[in-house]
Coordinates of C-alpha atoms in Angstrom, one line a residue:
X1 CA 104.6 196.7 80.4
X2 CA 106.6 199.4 79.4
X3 CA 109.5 202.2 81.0
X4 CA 107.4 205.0 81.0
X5 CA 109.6 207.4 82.2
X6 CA 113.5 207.4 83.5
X7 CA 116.3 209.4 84.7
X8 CA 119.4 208.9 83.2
X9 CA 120.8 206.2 81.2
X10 CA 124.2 204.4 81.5
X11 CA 126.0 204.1 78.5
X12 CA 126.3 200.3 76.7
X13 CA 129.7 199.7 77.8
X14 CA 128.8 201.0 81.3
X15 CA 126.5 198.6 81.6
X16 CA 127.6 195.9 80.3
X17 CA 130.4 195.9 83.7
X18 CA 127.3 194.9 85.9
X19 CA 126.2 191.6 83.5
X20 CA 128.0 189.4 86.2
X21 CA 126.6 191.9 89.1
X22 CA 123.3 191.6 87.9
X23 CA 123.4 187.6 87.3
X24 CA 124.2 187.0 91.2
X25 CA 121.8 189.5 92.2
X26 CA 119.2 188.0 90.3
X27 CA 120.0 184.2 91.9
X28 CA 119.7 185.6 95.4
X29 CA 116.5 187.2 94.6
X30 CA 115.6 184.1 93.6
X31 CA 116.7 182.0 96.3
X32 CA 118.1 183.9 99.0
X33 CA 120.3 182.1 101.6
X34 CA 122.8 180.8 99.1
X35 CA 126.7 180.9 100.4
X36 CA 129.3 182.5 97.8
X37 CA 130.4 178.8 97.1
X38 CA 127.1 177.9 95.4
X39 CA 126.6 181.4 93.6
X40 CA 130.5 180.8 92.3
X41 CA 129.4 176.8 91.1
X42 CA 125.6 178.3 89.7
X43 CA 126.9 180.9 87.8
X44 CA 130.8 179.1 86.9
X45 CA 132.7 182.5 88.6
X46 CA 135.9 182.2 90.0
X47 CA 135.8 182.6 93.7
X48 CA 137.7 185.9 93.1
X49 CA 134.8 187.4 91.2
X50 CA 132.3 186.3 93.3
X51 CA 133.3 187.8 96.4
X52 CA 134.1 191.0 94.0
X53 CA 130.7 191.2 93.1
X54 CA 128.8 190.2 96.0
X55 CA 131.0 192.8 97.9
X56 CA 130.0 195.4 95.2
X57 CA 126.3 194.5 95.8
X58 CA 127.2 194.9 99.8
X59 CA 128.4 198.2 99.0
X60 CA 125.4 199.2 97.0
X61 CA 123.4 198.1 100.0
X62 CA 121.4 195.2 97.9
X63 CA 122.3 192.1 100.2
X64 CA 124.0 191.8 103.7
X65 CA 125.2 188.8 105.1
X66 CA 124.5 186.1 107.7
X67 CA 125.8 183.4 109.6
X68 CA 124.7 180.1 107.9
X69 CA 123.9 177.5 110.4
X70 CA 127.0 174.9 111.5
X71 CA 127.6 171.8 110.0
X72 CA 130.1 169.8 111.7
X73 CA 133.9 171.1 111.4
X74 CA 135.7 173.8 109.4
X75 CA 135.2 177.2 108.7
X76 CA 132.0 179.0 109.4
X77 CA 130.4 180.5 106.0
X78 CA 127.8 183.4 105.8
X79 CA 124.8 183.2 103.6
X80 CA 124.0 186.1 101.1
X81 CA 120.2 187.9 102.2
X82 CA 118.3 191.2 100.9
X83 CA 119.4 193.5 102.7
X84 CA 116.2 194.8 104.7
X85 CA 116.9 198.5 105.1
X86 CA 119.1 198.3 101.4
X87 CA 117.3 200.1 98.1
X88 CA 113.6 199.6 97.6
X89 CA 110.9 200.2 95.2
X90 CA 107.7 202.0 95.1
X91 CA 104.8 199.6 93.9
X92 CA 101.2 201.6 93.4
X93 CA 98.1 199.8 92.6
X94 CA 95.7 202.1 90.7
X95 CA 91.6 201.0 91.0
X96 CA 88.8 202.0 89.6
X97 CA 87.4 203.0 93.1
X98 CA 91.2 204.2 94.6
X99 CA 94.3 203.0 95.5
X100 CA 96.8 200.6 97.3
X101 CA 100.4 201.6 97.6
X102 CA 103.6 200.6 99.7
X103 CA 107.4 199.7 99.9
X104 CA 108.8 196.5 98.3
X105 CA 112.1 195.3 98.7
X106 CA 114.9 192.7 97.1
X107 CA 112.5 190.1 98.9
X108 CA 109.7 191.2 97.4
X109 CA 107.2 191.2 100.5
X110 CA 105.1 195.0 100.3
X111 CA 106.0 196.8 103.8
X112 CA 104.5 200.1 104.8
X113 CA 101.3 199.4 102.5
X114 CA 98.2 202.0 103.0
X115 CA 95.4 202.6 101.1
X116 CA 92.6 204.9 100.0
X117 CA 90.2 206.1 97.5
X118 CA 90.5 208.5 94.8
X119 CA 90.1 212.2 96.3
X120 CA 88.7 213.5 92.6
X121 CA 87.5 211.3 89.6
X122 CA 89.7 213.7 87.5
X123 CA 92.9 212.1 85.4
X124 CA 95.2 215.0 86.2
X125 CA 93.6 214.8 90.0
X126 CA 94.3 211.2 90.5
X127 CA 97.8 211.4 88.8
X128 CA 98.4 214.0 91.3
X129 CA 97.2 212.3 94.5
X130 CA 99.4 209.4 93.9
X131 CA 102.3 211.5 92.9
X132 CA 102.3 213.2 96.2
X133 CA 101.7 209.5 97.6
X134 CA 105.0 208.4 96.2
X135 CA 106.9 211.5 97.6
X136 CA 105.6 210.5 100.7
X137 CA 106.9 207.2 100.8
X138 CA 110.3 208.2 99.2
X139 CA 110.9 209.9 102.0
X140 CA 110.2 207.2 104.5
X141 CA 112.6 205.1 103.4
X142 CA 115.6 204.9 105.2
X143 CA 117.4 203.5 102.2
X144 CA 117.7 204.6 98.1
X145 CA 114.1 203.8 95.9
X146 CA 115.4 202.7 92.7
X147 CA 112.4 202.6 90.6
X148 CA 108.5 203.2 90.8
X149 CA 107.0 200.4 89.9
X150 CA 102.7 201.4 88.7
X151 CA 99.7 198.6 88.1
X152 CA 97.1 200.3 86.6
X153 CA 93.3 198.9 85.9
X154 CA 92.9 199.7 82.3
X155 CA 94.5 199.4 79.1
X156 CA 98.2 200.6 78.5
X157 CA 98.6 201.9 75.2
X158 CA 101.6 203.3 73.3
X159 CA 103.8 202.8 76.6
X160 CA 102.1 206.5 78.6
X161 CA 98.3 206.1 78.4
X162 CA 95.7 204.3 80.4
X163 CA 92.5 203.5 78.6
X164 CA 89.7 202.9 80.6
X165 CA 86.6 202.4 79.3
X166 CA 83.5 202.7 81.3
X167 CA 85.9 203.7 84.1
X168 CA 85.4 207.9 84.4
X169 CA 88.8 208.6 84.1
X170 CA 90.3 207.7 80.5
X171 CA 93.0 209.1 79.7
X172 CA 95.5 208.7 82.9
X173 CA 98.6 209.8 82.0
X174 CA 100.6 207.4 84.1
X175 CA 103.6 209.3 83.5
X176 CA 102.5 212.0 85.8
X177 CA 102.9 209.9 88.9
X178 CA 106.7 209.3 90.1
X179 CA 108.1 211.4 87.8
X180 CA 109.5 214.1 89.6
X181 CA 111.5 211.7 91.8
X182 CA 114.4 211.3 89.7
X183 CA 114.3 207.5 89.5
X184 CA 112.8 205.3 86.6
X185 CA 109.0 204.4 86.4
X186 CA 107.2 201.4 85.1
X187 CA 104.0 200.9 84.4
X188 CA 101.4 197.6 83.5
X189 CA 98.1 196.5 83.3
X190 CA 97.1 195.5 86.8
X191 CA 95.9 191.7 85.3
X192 CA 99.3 191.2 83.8
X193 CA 100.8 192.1 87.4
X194 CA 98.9 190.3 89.5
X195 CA 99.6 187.5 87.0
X196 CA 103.1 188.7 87.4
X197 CA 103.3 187.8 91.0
X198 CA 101.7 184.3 90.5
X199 CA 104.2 183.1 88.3
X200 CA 106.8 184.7 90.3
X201 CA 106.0 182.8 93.7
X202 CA 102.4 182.0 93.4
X203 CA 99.5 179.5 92.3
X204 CA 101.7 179.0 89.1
X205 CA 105.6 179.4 90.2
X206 CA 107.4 177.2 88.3
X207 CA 105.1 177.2 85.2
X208 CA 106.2 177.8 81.9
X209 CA 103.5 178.4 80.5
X210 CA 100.2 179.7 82.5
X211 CA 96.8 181.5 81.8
X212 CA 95.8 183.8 84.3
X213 CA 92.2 185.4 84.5
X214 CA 90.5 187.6 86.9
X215 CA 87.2 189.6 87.5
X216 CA 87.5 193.1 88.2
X217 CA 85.6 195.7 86.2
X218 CA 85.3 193.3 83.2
X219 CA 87.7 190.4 82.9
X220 CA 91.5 190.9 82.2
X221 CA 94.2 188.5 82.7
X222 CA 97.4 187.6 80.7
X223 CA 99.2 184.5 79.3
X224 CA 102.3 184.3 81.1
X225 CA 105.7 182.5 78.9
X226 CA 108.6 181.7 81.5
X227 CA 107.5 184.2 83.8
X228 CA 106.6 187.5 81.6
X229 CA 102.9 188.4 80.5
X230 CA 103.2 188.5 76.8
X231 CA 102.6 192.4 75.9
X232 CA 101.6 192.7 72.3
X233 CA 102.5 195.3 70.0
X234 CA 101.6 198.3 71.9
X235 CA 101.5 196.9 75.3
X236 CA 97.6 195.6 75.2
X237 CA 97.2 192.3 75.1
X238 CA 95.4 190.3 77.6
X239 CA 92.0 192.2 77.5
X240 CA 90.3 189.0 77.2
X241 CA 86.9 190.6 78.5
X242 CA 86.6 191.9 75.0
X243 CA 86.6 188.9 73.3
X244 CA 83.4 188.2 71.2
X245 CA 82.0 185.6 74.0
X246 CA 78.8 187.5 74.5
X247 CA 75.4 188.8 73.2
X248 CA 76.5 190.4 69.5
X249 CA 73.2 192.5 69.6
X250 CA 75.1 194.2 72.7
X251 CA 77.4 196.8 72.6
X252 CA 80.5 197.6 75.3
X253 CA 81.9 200.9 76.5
X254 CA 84.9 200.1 75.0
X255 CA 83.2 200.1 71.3
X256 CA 82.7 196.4 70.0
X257 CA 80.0 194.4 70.2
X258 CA 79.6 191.0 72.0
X259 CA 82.2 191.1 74.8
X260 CA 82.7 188.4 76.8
X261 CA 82.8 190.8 79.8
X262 CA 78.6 191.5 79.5
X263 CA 78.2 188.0 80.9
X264 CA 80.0 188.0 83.8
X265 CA 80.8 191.1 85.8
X266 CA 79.2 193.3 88.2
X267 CA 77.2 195.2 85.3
X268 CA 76.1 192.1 83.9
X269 CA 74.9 190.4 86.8
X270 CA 73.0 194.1 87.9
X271 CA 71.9 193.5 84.2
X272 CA 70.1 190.2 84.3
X273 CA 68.4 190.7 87.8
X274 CA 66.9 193.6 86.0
X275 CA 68.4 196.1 88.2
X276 CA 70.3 199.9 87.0
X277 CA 73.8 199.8 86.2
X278 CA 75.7 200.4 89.5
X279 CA 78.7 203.1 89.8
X280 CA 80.7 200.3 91.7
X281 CA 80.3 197.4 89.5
X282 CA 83.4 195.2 91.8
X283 CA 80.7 196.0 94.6
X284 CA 77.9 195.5 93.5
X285 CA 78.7 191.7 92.2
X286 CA 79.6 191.4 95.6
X287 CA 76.6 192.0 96.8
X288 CA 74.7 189.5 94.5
X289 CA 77.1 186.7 95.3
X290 CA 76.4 187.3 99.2
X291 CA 72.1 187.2 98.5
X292 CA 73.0 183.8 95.8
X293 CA 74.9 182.4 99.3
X294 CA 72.1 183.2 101.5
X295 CA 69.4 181.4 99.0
X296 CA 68.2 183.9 97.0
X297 CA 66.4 182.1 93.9
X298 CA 67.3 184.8 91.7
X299 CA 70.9 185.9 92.7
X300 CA 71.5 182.2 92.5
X301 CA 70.3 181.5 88.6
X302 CA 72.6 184.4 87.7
X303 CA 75.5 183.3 89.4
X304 CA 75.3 180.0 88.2
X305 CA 74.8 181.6 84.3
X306 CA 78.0 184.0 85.1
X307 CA 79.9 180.8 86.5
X308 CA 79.1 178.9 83.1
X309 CA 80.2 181.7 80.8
X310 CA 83.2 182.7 82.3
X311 CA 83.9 179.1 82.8
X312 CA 83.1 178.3 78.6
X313 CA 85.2 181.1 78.1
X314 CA 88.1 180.5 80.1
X315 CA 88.2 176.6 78.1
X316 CA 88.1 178.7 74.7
X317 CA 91.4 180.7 75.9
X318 CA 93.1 176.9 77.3
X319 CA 92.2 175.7 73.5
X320 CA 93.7 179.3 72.3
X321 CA 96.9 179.0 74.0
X322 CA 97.4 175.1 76.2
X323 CA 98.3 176.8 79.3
X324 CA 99.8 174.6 81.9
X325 CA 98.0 175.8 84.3
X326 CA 95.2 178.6 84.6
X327 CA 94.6 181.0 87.9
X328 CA 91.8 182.6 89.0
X329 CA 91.6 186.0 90.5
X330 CA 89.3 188.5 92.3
X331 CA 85.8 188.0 91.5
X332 CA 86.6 184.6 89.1
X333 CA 87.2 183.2 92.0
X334 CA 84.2 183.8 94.3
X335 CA 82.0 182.6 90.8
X336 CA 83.9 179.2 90.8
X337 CA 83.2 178.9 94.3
X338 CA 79.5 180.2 94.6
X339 CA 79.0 177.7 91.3
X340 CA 81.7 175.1 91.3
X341 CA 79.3 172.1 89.5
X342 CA 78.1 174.4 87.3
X343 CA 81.9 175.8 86.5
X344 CA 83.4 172.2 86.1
X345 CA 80.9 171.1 83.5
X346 CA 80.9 174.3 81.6
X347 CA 84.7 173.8 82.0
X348 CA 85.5 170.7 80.7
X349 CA 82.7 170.8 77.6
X350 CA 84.4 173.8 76.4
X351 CA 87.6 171.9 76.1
X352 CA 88.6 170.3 73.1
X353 CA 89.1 166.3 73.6
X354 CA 92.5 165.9 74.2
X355 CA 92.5 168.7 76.9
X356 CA 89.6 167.3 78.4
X357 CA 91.5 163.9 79.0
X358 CA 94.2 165.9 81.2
X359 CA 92.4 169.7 81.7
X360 CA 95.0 172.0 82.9
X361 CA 94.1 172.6 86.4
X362 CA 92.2 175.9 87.7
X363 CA 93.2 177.1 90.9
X364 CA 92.4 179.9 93.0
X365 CA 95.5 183.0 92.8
X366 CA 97.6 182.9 96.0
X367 CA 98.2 186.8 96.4
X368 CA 94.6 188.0 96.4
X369 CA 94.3 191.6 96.5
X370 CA 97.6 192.1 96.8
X371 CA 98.6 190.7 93.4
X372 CA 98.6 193.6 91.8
X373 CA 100.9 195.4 94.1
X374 CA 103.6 192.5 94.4
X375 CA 103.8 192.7 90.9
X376 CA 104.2 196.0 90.0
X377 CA 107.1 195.4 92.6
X378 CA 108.4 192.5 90.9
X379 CA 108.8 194.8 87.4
X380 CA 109.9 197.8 89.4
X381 CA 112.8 195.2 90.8
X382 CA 113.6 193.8 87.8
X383 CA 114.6 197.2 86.2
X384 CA 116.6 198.1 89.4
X385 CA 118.2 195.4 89.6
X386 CA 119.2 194.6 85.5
X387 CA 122.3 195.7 84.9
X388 CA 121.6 199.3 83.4
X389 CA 119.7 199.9 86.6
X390 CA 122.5 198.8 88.6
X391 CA 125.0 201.0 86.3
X392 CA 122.9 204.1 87.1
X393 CA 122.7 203.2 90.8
X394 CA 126.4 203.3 91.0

């Protein structure tokens, strides 16, 4: 994940005033609800600096306050919230077939979410679209929008360009959307940010290390270290589909030969019931999973051999990397559920011995189809709210 584009920045020592602001902001985001008197004993502040900062973040419109419940004599405290009309982001989820966009506050819930397909297949058409898209929801905001926040399905490279193979529209210049609004822009992988959101307050909150997977257009996913999707050099790891788990005699769009993703996705299941390639390959596998379900012979051998080698796959990556847990998304999912005996034993012979004693578990994600979106929230949040954002909010 990577700034693609931004406004101005604050200088070091500007910044480096809103360490302490960004800390407590950080702990309610966290856990919201907590009293000045815990923030002061989490963080070791003075009780002088904490209602400093925490009337600085008031002021900035980040958090308001509430009356905590009463607990016998003394005093009544407040508890520090997000403030619900305060400064909010713009998340955008960018698809293969269109689009999913909407508001996302300090809690981190999407709000005023709408969706639609892509107008034209054209890269400087679709960057356009959502451009005006997040003009349009700028504007509705009572409050500031501090960042843009942008999951895109493709591969980022060197931190502006969207590679999607197969996918009609390669190059997207993701810079193009959000950047005449004078506020900072982020953009990922839509994998890493639905795998984002997991971590965050998903299937795998709390783990420090997790694997997730999921089945779009092809298989992405990312392995996740303490919360953050580990980005390789140039912002491009996690495209697992393209590992060599497949047929070496076939080729991919994205130029090697062998990838894992020609076993298990919406092309590859149109493959091996020996039907044409369809222009909505998330659709179409669909489709086959609803004819396996109702008892068709055919859909149901497929299924069960896409099940298997996503499922042989996913214990090669557990070997790779001894996740402590690994989540499932989008069409992964619905194959471990239309296949599940078929999965598990895939599953666990793939595993080496000692993972197969105690296999790390596979669960289903928690956010569904709005992973994506929450995530590219969550990264659009965390820039607003570390303390250079902060410095150039103020």
């Amino acid at each position: 994940m990577a700034s693609v584009s931004a406004g101005s920045r604050p200088g070091r020592a500007e910044t480096d005033r809103w360490r302490a602001t960004a800390e407590v902001l950080a702990e309610i985001r966290r856990e919201p609800g907590l009293t000045r008197v815990e923030l002061a004993r989490r963080l070791r502040l003075g009780g002088g600096s904490a209602t400093e900062i925490t009337g600085r973040l008031r002021g900035l419109g980040w958090i308001t306050e509430e009356r905590a419940p009463c607990e016998g004599r003394g005093r009544p405290t407040t508890r520090l919230v997000p403030n619900p009309g305060g400064p909010a982001v713009v998340a955008v989820d960018v698809r293969f077939e269109g689009w999913r966009a909407g508001l996302v506050g300090l809690g981190g819930e999407p709000v005023a979410v709408r969706s639609g397909r892509h107008a034209r297949r054209e890269p400087d058409a679709v960057a356009a679209q959502l451009d005006g898209l997040v003009g349009e929801l700028v504007a509705e905001h009572p409050g500031p929008v501090a960042a843009v926040g942008i999951g895109v399905a493709a591969t980022l490279l060197d931190e502006h360009l969207a590679q999607a193979a197969g996918q009609g529209w390669s190059p997207l210049d993701v810079r193009r959307i959000g950047a005449g609004h004078g506020v900072p822009v982020l953009a990922g992988n839509d994998a890493n940010l639905a795998g984002v959101a997991e971590v965050r307050d998903g299937a795998a909150a709390g783990a420090g290390t997790a694997l997730f997977l999921t089945v779009e257009v092809g298989i992405g996913g990312a392995l996740l270290l303490r919360g953050r999707p580990q980005a390789g050099s140039r912002g491009a790891a996690g495209e697992f589909g393209h590992l060599p788990f497949g047929d070496p005699d076939r080729g991919c769009p994205c130029g090697a030969r062998g990838c894992w993703n020609s076993e298990v996705d919406g092309r590859a299941l149109a493959r091996m019931l020996g039907e044409p390639e369809p222009d909505d390959p998330h659709g179409s596998a669909v489709v086959v999973l609803e004819r396996a379900a109702a008892g068709e012979q055919r859909a149901v051998r497929v299924v069960e051999h896409a099940a298997a080698r996503f499922a042989a796959g996913t214990a090669g990556l557990v070997n790779a990397h001894d996740p402590e847990i690994v989540v499932l998304g989008g069409l992964g999912t619905a194959l471990r559920r239309a296949a599940p005996d078929r999965f598990t034993e895939a599953y666990r012979a793939g595993l080496m011995t000692f993972h197969r004693e105690s296999p790390p578990a596979v669960v289903d994600a928690a956010h569904g189809a709005e992973g994506v979106l929450r995530g590219a929230g969550a990264i659009a949040l965390d820039h607003a709210t570390s303390p250079a954002g902060l410095a150039a909010q103020a």
